[in-house]
């Protein structure tokens, strides 16, 4: 990977880790999911509110490594306002990206996660919030 792109990706991940978007509790959210990754000590609790098939609210709480928490923040930002089917498609695209496949669509800032694909032990960290998303939407 190009060194400048790699640096940019690092910046995006650090920014989301330091200033997470959509962080908070949602005790009344209709859809929730909790996932953990004991290998790394990562935990994500996700809350979603749907309105007419669209994600009207998405919040998460969690702890763990920078990759898992940044990925949760990026996921929440990316799926906020999306239709359920579109959000599931995006989750599938990110899963493919994490397995080293080139994306079929422009994933925007989510491309920053692509560098993680080279570190199999961290792929679980990056996918944790996306797995929680799929569970909450199912
Ligand atoms: Zn982790």
mmCIF file of C-alpha atoms and ligand atoms in Angstrom:
data_model
loop_
_atom_site.group_PDB
_atom_site.id
_atom_site.type_symbol
_atom_site.label_atom_id
_atom_site.label_comp_id
_atom_site.label_asym_id
_atom_site.label_seq_id
_atom_site.Cartn_x
_atom_site.Cartn_y
_atom_site.Cartn_z
ATOM 1 C CA UNK A 1 0.000 0.000 0.000
ATOM 2 C CA UNK A 2 1.112 3.519 -0.790
ATOM 3 C CA UNK A 3 2.761 5.062 2.289
ATOM 4 C CA UNK A 4 0.731 8.272 2.051
ATOM 5 C CA UNK A 5 -2.545 6.399 1.805
ATOM 6 C CA UNK A 6 -1.506 4.244 4.716
ATOM 7 C CA UNK A 7 -0.826 7.358 6.767
ATOM 8 C CA UNK A 8 -4.191 8.811 5.809
ATOM 9 C CA UNK A 9 -5.945 5.590 6.812
ATOM 10 C CA UNK A 10 -4.131 5.623 10.151
ATOM 11 C CA UNK A 11 -5.298 9.193 10.720
ATOM 12 C CA UNK A 12 -8.934 8.295 9.995
ATOM 13 C CA UNK A 13 -8.830 5.360 12.422
ATOM 14 C CA UNK A 14 -7.157 7.397 15.167
ATOM 15 C CA UNK A 15 -9.643 10.225 14.688
ATOM 16 C CA UNK A 16 -12.620 7.881 15.149
ATOM 17 C CA UNK A 17 -10.937 6.218 18.131
ATOM 18 C CA UNK A 18 -10.247 9.534 19.857
ATOM 19 C CA UNK A 19 -13.561 11.182 18.944
ATOM 20 C CA UNK A 20 -16.070 8.380 18.487
ATOM 21 C CA UNK A 21 -19.293 9.253 16.683
ATOM 22 C CA UNK A 22 -22.662 7.951 17.855
ATOM 23 C CA UNK A 23 -21.318 6.839 21.196
ATOM 24 C CA UNK A 24 -23.901 6.500 23.912
ATOM 25 C CA UNK A 25 -26.543 4.378 25.535
ATOM 26 C CA UNK A 26 -29.907 3.617 24.096
ATOM 27 C CA UNK A 27 -31.902 1.709 26.740
ATOM 28 C CA UNK A 28 -35.124 2.114 24.787
ATOM 29 C CA UNK A 29 -33.768 1.163 21.396
ATOM 30 C CA UNK A 30 -35.890 -1.564 19.863
ATOM 31 C CA UNK A 31 -32.945 -3.410 18.409
ATOM 32 C CA UNK A 32 -29.798 -4.193 20.296
ATOM 33 C CA UNK A 33 -26.859 -6.509 20.012
ATOM 34 C CA UNK A 34 -23.887 -7.252 22.181
ATOM 35 C CA UNK A 35 -20.720 -8.769 20.835
ATOM 36 C CA UNK A 36 -17.348 -9.416 22.336
ATOM 37 C CA UNK A 37 -13.994 -10.584 21.155
ATOM 38 C CA UNK A 38 -12.311 -12.244 24.144
ATOM 39 C CA UNK A 39 -9.037 -12.646 22.237
ATOM 40 C CA UNK A 40 -8.538 -8.903 22.356
ATOM 41 C CA UNK A 41 -10.909 -7.817 25.143
ATOM 42 C CA UNK A 42 -13.153 -5.875 22.760
ATOM 43 C CA UNK A 43 -16.816 -5.302 23.563
ATOM 44 C CA UNK A 44 -19.523 -3.581 21.576
ATOM 45 C CA UNK A 45 -23.125 -2.958 22.577
ATOM 46 C CA UNK A 46 -25.166 -1.582 19.756
ATOM 47 C CA UNK A 47 -28.586 0.025 19.828
ATOM 48 C CA UNK A 48 -30.694 0.792 16.760
ATOM 49 C CA UNK A 49 -34.012 2.439 16.153
ATOM 50 C CA UNK A 50 -35.721 1.748 12.865
ATOM 51 C CA UNK A 51 -38.312 3.930 11.260
ATOM 52 C CA UNK A 52 -40.057 2.761 8.099
ATOM 53 C CA UNK A 53 -37.213 0.421 7.172
ATOM 54 C CA UNK A 54 -34.543 3.039 7.752
ATOM 55 C CA UNK A 55 -31.971 3.281 10.518
ATOM 56 C CA UNK A 56 -33.205 6.362 12.338
ATOM 57 C CA UNK A 57 -30.811 6.121 15.262
ATOM 58 C CA UNK A 58 -27.638 4.191 15.929
ATOM 59 C CA UNK A 59 -25.547 4.323 19.088
ATOM 60 C CA UNK A 60 -22.870 2.127 20.566
ATOM 61 C CA UNK A 61 -21.034 1.614 23.795
ATOM 62 C CA UNK A 62 -17.868 -0.339 24.006
ATOM 63 C CA UNK A 63 -14.336 -0.836 25.077
ATOM 64 C CA UNK A 64 -11.301 -2.433 23.612
ATOM 65 C CA UNK A 65 -8.594 -1.775 21.084
ATOM 66 C CA UNK A 66 -8.448 1.201 18.763
ATOM 67 C CA UNK A 67 -9.422 -0.896 15.723
ATOM 68 C CA UNK A 68 -12.647 -2.248 17.251
ATOM 69 C CA UNK A 69 -13.740 1.089 18.677
ATOM 70 C CA UNK A 70 -12.828 3.080 15.569
ATOM 71 C CA UNK A 71 -14.615 0.532 13.402
ATOM 72 C CA UNK A 72 -17.737 0.883 15.582
ATOM 73 C CA UNK A 73 -17.686 4.658 15.207
ATOM 74 C CA UNK A 74 -17.147 4.402 11.445
ATOM 75 C CA UNK A 75 -19.890 1.806 11.134
ATOM 76 C CA UNK A 76 -22.371 3.982 13.065
ATOM 77 C CA UNK A 77 -21.552 7.007 10.953
ATOM 78 C CA UNK A 78 -21.838 5.013 7.729
ATOM 79 C CA UNK A 79 -25.188 3.319 8.445
ATOM 80 C CA UNK A 80 -26.980 6.231 10.109
ATOM 81 C CA UNK A 81 -29.974 7.024 7.902
ATOM 82 C CA UNK A 82 -29.515 4.007 5.603
ATOM 83 C CA UNK A 83 -32.223 1.540 4.687
ATOM 84 C CA UNK A 84 -31.880 -1.850 6.344
ATOM 85 C CA UNK A 85 -31.019 -3.674 3.113
ATOM 86 C CA UNK A 86 -28.405 -1.119 2.170
ATOM 87 C CA UNK A 87 -26.839 -1.353 5.636
ATOM 88 C CA UNK A 88 -26.634 -5.150 5.317
ATOM 89 C CA UNK A 89 -25.023 -4.779 1.879
ATOM 90 C CA UNK A 90 -22.475 -2.418 3.356
ATOM 91 C CA UNK A 91 -21.725 -4.892 6.149
ATOM 92 C CA UNK A 92 -21.131 -7.575 3.508
ATOM 93 C CA UNK A 93 -18.811 -5.251 1.556
ATOM 94 C CA UNK A 94 -16.772 -4.485 4.671
ATOM 95 C CA UNK A 95 -16.541 -8.217 5.442
ATOM 96 C CA UNK A 96 -15.170 -8.840 1.936
ATOM 97 C CA UNK A 97 -12.756 -5.942 2.327
ATOM 98 C CA UNK A 98 -11.500 -7.463 5.599
ATOM 99 C CA UNK A 99 -10.838 -10.686 3.762
ATOM 100 C CA UNK A 100 -8.631 -8.878 1.292
ATOM 101 C CA UNK A 101 -11.069 -8.595 -1.605
ATOM 102 C CA UNK A 102 -11.115 -5.339 -3.536
ATOM 103 C CA UNK A 103 -14.370 -3.427 -2.916
ATOM 104 C CA UNK A 104 -17.031 -3.313 -5.611
ATOM 105 C CA UNK A 105 -18.239 0.079 -4.452
ATOM 106 C CA UNK A 106 -16.774 3.279 -3.055
ATOM 107 C CA UNK A 107 -16.582 2.679 0.671
ATOM 108 C CA UNK A 108 -15.363 6.182 1.514
ATOM 109 C CA UNK A 109 -13.702 6.439 4.931
ATOM 110 C CA UNK A 110 -14.410 2.769 5.552
ATOM 111 C CA UNK A 111 -11.499 2.046 3.200
ATOM 112 C CA UNK A 112 -9.305 3.018 6.138
ATOM 113 C CA UNK A 113 -10.111 -0.404 7.593
ATOM 114 C CA UNK A 114 -8.583 -2.150 4.576
ATOM 115 C CA UNK A 115 -5.080 -1.963 6.066
ATOM 116 C CA UNK A 116 -6.280 -4.211 8.887
ATOM 117 C CA UNK A 117 -6.852 -7.068 6.444
ATOM 118 C CA UNK A 118 -3.104 -7.743 6.527
ATOM 119 C CA UNK A 119 -3.300 -8.558 10.242
ATOM 120 C CA UNK A 120 -5.597 -11.587 10.624
ATOM 121 C CA UNK A 121 -5.696 -11.257 14.399
ATOM 122 C CA UNK A 122 -7.136 -7.733 14.071
ATOM 123 C CA UNK A 123 -9.741 -8.616 11.440
ATOM 124 C CA UNK A 124 -12.026 -9.885 14.215
ATOM 125 C CA UNK A 125 -11.628 -6.544 15.990
ATOM 126 C CA UNK A 126 -12.606 -4.595 12.880
ATOM 127 C CA UNK A 127 -15.596 -6.827 12.095
ATOM 128 C CA UNK A 128 -16.986 -6.931 15.645
ATOM 129 C CA UNK A 129 -19.306 -3.907 15.307
ATOM 130 C CA UNK A 130 -20.407 -5.040 11.845
ATOM 131 C CA UNK A 131 -21.332 -8.456 13.199
ATOM 132 C CA UNK A 132 -23.320 -6.686 15.934
ATOM 133 C CA UNK A 133 -25.039 -4.601 13.259
ATOM 134 C CA UNK A 134 -26.108 -7.653 11.278
ATOM 135 C CA UNK A 135 -27.388 -9.288 14.467
ATOM 136 C CA UNK A 136 -29.344 -6.179 15.483
ATOM 137 C CA UNK A 137 -30.926 -5.964 12.027
ATOM 138 C CA UNK A 138 -31.805 -9.649 11.779
HETATM 139 ZN ZN1 LIG B 1 -9.336 -5.650 19.265
#
